[in-house]
mmCIF file of C-alpha atoms and ligand atoms in Angstrom:
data_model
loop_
_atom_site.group_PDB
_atom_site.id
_atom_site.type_symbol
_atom_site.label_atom_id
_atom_site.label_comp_id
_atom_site.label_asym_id
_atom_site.label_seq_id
_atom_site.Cartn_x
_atom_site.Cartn_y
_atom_site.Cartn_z
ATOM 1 C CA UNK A 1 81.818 26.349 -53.325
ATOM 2 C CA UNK A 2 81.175 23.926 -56.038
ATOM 3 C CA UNK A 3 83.721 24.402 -59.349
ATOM 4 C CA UNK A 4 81.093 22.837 -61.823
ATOM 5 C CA UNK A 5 77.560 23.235 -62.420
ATOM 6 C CA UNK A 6 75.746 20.217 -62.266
ATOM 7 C CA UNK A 7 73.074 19.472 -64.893
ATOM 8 C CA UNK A 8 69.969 18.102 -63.611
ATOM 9 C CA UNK A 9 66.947 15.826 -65.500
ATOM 10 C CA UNK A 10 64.009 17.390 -65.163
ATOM 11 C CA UNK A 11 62.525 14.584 -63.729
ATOM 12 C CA UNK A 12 65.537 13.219 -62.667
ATOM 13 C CA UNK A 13 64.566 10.235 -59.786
ATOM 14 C CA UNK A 14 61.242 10.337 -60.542
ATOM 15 C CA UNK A 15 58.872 7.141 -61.105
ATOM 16 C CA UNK A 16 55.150 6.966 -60.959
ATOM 17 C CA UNK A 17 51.989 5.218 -62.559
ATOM 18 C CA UNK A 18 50.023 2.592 -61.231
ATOM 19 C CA UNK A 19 49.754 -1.378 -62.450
ATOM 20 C CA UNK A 20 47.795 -0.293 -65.511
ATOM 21 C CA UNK A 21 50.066 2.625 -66.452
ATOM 22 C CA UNK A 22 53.388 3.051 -65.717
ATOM 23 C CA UNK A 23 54.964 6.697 -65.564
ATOM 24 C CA UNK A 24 59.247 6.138 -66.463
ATOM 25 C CA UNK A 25 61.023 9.725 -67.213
ATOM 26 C CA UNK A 26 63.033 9.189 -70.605
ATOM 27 C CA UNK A 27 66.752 9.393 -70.664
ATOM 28 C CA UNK A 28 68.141 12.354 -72.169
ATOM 29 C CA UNK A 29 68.000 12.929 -75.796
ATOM 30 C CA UNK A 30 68.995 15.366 -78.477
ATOM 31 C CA UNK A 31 65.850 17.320 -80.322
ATOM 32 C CA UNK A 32 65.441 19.392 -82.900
ATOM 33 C CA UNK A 33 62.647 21.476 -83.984
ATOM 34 C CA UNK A 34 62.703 21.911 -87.928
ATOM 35 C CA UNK A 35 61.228 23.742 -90.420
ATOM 36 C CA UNK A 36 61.837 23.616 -93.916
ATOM 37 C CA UNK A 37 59.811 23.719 -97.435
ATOM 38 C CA UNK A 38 59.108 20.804 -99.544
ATOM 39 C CA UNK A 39 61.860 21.029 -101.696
ATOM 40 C CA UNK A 40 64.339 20.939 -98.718
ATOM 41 C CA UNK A 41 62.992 17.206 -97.589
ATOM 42 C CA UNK A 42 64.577 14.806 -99.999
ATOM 43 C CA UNK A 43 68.003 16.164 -98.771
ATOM 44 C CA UNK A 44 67.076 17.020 -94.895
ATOM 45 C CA UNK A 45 65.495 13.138 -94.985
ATOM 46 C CA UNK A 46 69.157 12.004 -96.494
ATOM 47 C CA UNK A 47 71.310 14.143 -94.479
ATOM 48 C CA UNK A 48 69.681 12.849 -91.160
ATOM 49 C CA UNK A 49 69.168 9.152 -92.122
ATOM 50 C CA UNK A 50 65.128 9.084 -91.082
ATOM 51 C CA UNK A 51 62.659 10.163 -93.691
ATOM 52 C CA UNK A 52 60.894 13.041 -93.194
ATOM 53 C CA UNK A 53 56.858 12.203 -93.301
ATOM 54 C CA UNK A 54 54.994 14.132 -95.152
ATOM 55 C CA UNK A 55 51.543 12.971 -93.696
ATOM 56 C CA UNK A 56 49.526 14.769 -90.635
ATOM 57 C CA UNK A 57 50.320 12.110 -87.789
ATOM 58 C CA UNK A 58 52.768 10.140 -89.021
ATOM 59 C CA UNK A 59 56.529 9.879 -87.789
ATOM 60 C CA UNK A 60 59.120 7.875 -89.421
ATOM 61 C CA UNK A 61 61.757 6.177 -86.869
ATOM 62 C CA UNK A 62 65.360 4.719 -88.001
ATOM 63 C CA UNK A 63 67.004 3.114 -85.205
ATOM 64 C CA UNK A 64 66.761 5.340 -82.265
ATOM 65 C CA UNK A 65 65.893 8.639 -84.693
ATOM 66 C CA UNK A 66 62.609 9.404 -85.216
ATOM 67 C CA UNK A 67 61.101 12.097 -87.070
ATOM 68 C CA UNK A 68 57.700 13.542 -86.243
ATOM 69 C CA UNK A 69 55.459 15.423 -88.371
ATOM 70 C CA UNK A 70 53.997 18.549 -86.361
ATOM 71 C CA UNK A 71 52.859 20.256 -89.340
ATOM 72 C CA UNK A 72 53.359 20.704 -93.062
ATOM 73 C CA UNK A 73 56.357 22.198 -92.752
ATOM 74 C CA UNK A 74 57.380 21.414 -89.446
ATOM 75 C CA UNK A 75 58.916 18.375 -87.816
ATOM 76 C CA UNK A 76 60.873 17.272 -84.506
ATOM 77 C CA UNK A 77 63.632 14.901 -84.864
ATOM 78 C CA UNK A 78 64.514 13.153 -81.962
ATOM 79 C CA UNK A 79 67.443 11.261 -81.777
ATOM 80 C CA UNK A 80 67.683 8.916 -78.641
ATOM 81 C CA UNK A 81 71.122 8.348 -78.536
ATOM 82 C CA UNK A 82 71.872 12.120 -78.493
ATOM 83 C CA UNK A 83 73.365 12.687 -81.968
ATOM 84 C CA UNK A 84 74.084 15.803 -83.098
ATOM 85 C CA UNK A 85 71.203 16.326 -85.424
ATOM 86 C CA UNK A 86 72.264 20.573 -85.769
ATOM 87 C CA UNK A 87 75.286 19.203 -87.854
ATOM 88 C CA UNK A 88 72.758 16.349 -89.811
ATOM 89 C CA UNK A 89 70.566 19.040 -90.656
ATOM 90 C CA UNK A 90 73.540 21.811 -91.644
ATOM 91 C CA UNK A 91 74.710 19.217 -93.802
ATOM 92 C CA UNK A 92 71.943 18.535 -96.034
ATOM 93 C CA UNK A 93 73.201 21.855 -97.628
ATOM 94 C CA UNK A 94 69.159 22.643 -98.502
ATOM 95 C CA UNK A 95 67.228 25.596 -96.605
ATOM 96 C CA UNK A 96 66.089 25.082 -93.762
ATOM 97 C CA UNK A 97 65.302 26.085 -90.054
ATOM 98 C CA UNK A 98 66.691 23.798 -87.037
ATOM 99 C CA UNK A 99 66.194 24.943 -83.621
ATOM 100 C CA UNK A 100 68.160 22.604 -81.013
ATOM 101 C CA UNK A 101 65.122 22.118 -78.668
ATOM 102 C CA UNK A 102 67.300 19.089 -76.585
ATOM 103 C CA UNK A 103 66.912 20.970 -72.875
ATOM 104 C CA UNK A 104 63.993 22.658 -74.049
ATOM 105 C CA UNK A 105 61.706 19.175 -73.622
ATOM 106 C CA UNK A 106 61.638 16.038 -71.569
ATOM 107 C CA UNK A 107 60.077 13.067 -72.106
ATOM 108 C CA UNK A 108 57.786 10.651 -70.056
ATOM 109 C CA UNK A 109 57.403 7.456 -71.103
ATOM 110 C CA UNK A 110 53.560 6.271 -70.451
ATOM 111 C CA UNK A 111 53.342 2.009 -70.554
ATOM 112 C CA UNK A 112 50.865 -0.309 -70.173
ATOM 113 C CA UNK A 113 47.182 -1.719 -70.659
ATOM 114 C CA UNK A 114 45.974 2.096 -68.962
ATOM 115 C CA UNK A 115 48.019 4.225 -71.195
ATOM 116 C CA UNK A 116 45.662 5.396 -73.294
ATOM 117 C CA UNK A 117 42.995 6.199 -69.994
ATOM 118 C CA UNK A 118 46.152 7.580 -68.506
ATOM 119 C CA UNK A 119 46.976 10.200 -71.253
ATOM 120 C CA UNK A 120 43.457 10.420 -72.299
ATOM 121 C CA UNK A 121 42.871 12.309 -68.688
ATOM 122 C CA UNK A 122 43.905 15.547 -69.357
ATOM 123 C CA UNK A 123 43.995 15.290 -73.216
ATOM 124 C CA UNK A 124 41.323 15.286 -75.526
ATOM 125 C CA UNK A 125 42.143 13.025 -78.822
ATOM 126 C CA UNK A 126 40.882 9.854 -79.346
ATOM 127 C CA UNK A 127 43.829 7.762 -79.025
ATOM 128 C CA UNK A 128 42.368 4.258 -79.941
ATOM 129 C CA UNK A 129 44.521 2.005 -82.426
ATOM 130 C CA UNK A 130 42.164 2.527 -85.091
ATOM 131 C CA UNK A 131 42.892 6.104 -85.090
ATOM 132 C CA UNK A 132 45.875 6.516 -83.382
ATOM 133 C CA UNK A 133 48.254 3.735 -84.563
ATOM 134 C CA UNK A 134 51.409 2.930 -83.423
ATOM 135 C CA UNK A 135 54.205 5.121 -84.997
ATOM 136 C CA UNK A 136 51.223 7.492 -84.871
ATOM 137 C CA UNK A 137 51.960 11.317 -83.537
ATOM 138 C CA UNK A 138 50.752 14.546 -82.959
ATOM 139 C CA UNK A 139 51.293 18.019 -80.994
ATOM 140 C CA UNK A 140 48.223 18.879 -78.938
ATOM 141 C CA UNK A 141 47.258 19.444 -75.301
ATOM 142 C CA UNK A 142 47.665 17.697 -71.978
ATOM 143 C CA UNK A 143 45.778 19.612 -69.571
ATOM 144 C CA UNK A 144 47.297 23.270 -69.512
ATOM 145 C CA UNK A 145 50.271 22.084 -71.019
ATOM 146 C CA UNK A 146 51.167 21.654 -74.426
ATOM 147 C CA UNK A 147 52.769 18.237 -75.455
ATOM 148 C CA UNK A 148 53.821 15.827 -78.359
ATOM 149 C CA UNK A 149 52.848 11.949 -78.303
ATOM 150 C CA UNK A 150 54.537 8.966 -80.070
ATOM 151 C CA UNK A 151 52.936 6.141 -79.941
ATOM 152 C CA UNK A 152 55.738 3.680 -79.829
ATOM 153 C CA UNK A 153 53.787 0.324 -79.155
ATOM 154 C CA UNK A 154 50.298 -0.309 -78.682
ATOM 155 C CA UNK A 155 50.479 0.160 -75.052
ATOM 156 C CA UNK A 156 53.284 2.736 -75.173
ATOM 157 C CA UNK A 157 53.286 6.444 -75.666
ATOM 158 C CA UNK A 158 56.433 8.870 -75.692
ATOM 159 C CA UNK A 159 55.085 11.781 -74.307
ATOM 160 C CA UNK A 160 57.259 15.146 -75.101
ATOM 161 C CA UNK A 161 56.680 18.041 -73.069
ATOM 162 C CA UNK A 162 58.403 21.386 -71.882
ATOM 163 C CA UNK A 163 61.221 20.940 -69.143
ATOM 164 C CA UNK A 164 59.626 24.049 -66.766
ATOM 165 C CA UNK A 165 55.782 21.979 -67.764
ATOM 166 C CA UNK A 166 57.106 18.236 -66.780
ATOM 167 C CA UNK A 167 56.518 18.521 -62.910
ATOM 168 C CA UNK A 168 52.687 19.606 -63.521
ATOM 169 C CA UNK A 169 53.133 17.220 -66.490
ATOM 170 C CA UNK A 170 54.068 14.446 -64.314
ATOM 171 C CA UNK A 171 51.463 14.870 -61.671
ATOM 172 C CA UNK A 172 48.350 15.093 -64.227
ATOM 173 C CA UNK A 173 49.791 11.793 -65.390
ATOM 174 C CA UNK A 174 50.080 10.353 -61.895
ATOM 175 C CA UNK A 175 47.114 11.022 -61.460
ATOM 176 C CA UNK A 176 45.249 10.098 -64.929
ATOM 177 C CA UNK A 177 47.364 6.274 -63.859
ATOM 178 C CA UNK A 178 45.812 6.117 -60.426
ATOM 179 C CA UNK A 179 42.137 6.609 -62.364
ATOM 180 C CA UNK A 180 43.358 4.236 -64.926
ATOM 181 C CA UNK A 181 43.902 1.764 -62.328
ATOM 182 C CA UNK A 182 40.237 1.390 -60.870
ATOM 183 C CA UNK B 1 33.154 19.194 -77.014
ATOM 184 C CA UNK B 2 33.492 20.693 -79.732
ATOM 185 C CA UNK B 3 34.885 19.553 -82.595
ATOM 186 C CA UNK B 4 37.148 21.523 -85.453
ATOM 187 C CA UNK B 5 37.876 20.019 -88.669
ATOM 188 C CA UNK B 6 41.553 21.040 -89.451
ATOM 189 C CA UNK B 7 42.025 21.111 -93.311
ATOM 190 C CA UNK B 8 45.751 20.457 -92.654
ATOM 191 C CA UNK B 9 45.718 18.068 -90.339
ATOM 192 C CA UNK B 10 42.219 16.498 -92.301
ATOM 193 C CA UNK B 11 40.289 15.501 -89.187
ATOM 194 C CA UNK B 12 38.902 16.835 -86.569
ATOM 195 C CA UNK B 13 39.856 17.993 -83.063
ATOM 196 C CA UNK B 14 38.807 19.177 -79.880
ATOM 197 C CA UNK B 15 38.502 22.826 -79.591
ATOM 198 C CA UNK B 16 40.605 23.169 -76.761
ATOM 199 C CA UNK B 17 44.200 22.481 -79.595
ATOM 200 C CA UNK B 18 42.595 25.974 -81.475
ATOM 201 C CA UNK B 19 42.612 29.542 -80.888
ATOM 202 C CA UNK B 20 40.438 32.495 -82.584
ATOM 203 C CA UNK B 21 42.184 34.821 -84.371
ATOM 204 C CA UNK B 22 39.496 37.646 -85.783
ATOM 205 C CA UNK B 23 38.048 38.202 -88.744
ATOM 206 C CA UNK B 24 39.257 36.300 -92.157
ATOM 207 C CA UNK B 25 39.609 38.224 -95.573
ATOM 208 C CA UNK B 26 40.580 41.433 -94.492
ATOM 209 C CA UNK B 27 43.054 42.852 -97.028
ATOM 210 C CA UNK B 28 45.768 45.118 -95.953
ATOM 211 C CA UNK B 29 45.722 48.365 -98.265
ATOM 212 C CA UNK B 30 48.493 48.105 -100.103
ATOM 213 C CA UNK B 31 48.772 51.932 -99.921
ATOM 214 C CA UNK B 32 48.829 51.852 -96.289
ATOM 215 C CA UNK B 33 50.790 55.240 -95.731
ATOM 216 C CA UNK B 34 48.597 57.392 -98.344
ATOM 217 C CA UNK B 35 44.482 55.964 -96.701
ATOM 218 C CA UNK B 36 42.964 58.709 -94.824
ATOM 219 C CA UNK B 37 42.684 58.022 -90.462
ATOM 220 C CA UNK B 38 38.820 57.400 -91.422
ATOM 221 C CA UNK B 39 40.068 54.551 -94.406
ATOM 222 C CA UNK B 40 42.577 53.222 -91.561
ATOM 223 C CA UNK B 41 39.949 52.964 -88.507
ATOM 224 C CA UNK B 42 37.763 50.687 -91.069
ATOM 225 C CA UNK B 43 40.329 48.721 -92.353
ATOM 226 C CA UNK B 44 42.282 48.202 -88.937
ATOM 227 C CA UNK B 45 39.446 48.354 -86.115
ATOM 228 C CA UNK B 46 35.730 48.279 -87.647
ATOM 229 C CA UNK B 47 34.480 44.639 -87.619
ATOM 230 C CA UNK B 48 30.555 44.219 -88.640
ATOM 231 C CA UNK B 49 30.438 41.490 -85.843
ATOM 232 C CA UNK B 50 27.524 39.687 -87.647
ATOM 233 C CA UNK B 51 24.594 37.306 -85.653
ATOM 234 C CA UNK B 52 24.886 34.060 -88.045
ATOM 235 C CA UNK B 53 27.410 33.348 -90.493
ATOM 236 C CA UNK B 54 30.988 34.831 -89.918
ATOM 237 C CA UNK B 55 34.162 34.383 -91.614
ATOM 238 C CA UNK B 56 37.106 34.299 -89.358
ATOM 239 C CA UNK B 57 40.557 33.291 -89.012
ATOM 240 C CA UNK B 58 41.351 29.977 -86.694
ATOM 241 C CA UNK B 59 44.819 28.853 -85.782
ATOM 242 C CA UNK B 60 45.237 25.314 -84.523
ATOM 243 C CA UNK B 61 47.759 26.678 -82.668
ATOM 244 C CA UNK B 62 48.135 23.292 -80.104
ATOM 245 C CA UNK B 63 48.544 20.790 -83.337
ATOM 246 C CA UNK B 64 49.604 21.572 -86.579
ATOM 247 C CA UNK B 65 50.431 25.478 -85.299
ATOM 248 C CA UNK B 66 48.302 26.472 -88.872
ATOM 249 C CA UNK B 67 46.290 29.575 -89.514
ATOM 250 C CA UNK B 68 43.378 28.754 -91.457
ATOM 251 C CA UNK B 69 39.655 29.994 -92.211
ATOM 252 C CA UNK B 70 36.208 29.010 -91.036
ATOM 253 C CA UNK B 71 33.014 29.763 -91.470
ATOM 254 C CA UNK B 72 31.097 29.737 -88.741
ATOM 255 C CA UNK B 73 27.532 30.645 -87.285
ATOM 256 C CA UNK B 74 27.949 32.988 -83.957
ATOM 257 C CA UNK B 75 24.228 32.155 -82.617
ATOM 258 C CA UNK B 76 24.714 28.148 -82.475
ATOM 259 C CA UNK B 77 28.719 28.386 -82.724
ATOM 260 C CA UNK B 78 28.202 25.750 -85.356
ATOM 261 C CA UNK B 79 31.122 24.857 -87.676
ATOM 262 C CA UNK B 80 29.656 25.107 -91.357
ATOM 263 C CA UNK B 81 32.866 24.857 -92.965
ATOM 264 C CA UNK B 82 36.694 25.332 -92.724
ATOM 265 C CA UNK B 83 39.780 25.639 -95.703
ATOM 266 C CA UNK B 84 42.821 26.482 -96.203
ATOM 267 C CA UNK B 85 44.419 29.924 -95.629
ATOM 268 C CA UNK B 86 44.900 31.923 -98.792
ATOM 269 C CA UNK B 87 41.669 29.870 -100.257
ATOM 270 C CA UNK B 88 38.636 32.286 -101.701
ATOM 271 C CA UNK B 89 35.710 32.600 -99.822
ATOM 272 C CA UNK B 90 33.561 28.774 -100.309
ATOM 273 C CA UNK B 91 30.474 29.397 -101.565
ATOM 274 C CA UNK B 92 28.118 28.410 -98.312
ATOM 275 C CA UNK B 93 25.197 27.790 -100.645
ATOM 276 C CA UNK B 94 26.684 24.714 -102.012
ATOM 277 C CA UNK B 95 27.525 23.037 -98.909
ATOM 278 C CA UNK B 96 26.109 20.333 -97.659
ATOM 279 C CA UNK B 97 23.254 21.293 -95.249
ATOM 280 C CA UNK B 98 23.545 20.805 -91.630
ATOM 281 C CA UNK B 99 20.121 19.609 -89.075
ATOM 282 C CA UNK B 100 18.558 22.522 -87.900
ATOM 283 C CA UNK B 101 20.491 23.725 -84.569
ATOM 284 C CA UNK B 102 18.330 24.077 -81.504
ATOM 285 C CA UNK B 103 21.072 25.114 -79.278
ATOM 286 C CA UNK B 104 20.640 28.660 -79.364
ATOM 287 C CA UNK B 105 20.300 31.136 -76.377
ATOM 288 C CA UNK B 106 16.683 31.706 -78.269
ATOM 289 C CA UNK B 107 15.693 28.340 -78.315
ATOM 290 C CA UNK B 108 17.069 27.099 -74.281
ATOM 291 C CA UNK B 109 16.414 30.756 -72.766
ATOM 292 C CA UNK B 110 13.647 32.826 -74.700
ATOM 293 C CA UNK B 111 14.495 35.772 -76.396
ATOM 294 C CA UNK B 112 16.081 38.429 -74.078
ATOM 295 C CA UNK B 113 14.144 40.969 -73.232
HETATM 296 ZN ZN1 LIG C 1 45.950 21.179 -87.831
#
C-alpha cells in the first residue's frame, strides 16, 4: 500500500493541437480568486506587486503574476511561479475576499497561427487583435464549460478552466485545432 | 446570435455568457411579516408577463458574473436597452429607435389560430 498520496496534473502527459494550433497543458500555478471594493485596490495592487486593472478586459502582468479583471470587483491573480498570493493579499491589511482557487483550475496553453479558429470553436467572442489585444482577458464560455482567456501574444492564449472541465476542455480544443488546420 | 450589450463590461456579447433572471423592479415590502397572504402572492409570485416591452433582470453570469436590467420586447426578443442594476427605469421614449422587427412568430408563421 502506497504511504503518500500522489498529486496528479489534470492534464498531466497530455499534448495535442495540430500545425496551426498547438494544445501544451500549463505547469502548475498558484490562483487566487479576489474580490474586494475600490478602496481596497491601491493596497491589494501594492501588497501583491501587479496592479490591479480596473478596466473590463484588461489584465496587468509583472513578471510571472498577472492579474485579470473578471469583473468590477473581481479579479484572478495568477502567479506562475506558485507564490503564495493568500499571504500577498492578507498583507495588504485592506478588506478583501481571496479564495485560493490553485487546484480548482488548470490551464491550457493554445499557440499558433490557428489559435484564435481553435478557441473560437466552441466559444463565441470575437477574438481578433483589434478587439481582443494581447494582455487582453475575459471569463466567458468554451462550449459547456466555463473558462478564462489571456491573451499572452498575438498567437497565444492562456486558457483557464476547471480541473473536473479540462478533459472535455481539452478535447473541444483538439478538436477546434484539427478544424483549424484545414 | 444574439447579442447583449453588458453595461459593465460596455460591449456586447453572445447570449450564450447570460442568464435570465425574472422580472426587474420588484421591491421587497419592507414590512414583509405584517402584508396579508393576498399582498405576499402579488408581490412574490404574480408577474403580468407582458407581449412587447418587459423589464427584467439579466445576469452575465459567464463574464463579468453582474446582475443588471434590460428592457426587452418578448414578441421579437429584441434588446431595446440595458443599465446598470440599482438604475431607475430609462425612459424608452427617448431612446434611439430601432428598424421595424419582422422576426416575429406573426410575421414568419401567421397569427395562430
Ligand atoms: Zn458583463
Amino acid at each position: 500500500m502506497a504511504d503518500q498520496a500522489i498529486r496528479k496534473a489534470p492534464l498531466a502527459g497530455l499534448r495535442g493541437g495540430s500545425h496551426a494550433a498547438i494544445l501544451t497543458p500549463a505547469a502548475p500555478a498558484s490562483r487566487i480568486s479576489l474580490r474586494a471594493g475600490k478602496d481596497a485596490v491601491p493596497a491589494l495592487s501594492a501588497a501583491l506587486g501587479v496592479t490591479l486593472p480596473l478596466r473590463p478586459k484588461t489584465s496587468a502582468s509583472s513578471g510571472k503574476r498577472h492579474a485579470l479583471w473578471l469583473g468590477p470587483d473581481e479579479w484572478l491573480v495568477i502567479d506562475e511561479d506558485g507564490a503564495d498570493l493568500m499571504a500577498a493579499a492578507a498583507s495588504s491589511g485592506a478588506l478583501h475576499s481571496a479564495v485560493d482557487v490553485s487546484h480548482r483550475n488548470t490551464a491550457i496553453i493554445v499557440s499558433g497561427p490557428g489559435a484564435e479558429v481553435a478557441i473560437n470553436s466552441g466559444c463565441p467572442q470575437d477574438l481578433s487583435l483589434g478587439l481582443f489585444p494581447v494582455g487582453a482577458c475575459s471569463r466567458t464560455v468554451f462550449g459547456k464549460a466555463e473558462i478564462v482567456l489571456l491573451r499572452t501574444a498575438e498567437d497565444t492564449f492562456r486558457l483557464e478552466c476547471w480541473r473536473s472541465f479540462s478533459p472535455f476542455v481539452f478535447g473541444l480544443l483538439s478538436e477546434g485545432a484539427e478544424d483549424a488546420a484545414h | 446570435m444574439l447579442l447583449i450589450y453588458c453595461p459593465y463590461c460596455e460591449e456586447e456579447r453572445s447570449e450564450l455568457e447570460f442568464r435570465n433572471a425574472g422580472d426587474a423592479h420588484i421591491a421587497r415590502p419592507t414590512n414583509i411579516a405584517d402584508i396579508s397572504d393576498e399582498e405576499f402572492e402579488a408581490y412574490f409570485f404574480l408577474r403580468d408577463n407582458p407581449k412587447g416591452v418587459i423589464f427584467e433582470r439579466w445576469r452575465h453570469i459567464h463574464g463579468c458574473s453582474r446582475f443588471f436590467n434590460a428592457a426587452r420586447d418578448t414578441v421579437s426578443d429584441r434588446f431595446l436597452t440595458t443599465y446598470k442594476a440599482g438604475e431607475p427605469k430609462p425612459d424608452l421614449d427617448a431612446q434611439p429607435k430601432t428598424a421595424a422587427t419582422v422576426e416575429t412568430y406573426e410575421a414568419l408563421e401567421g397569427a395562430a389560430q
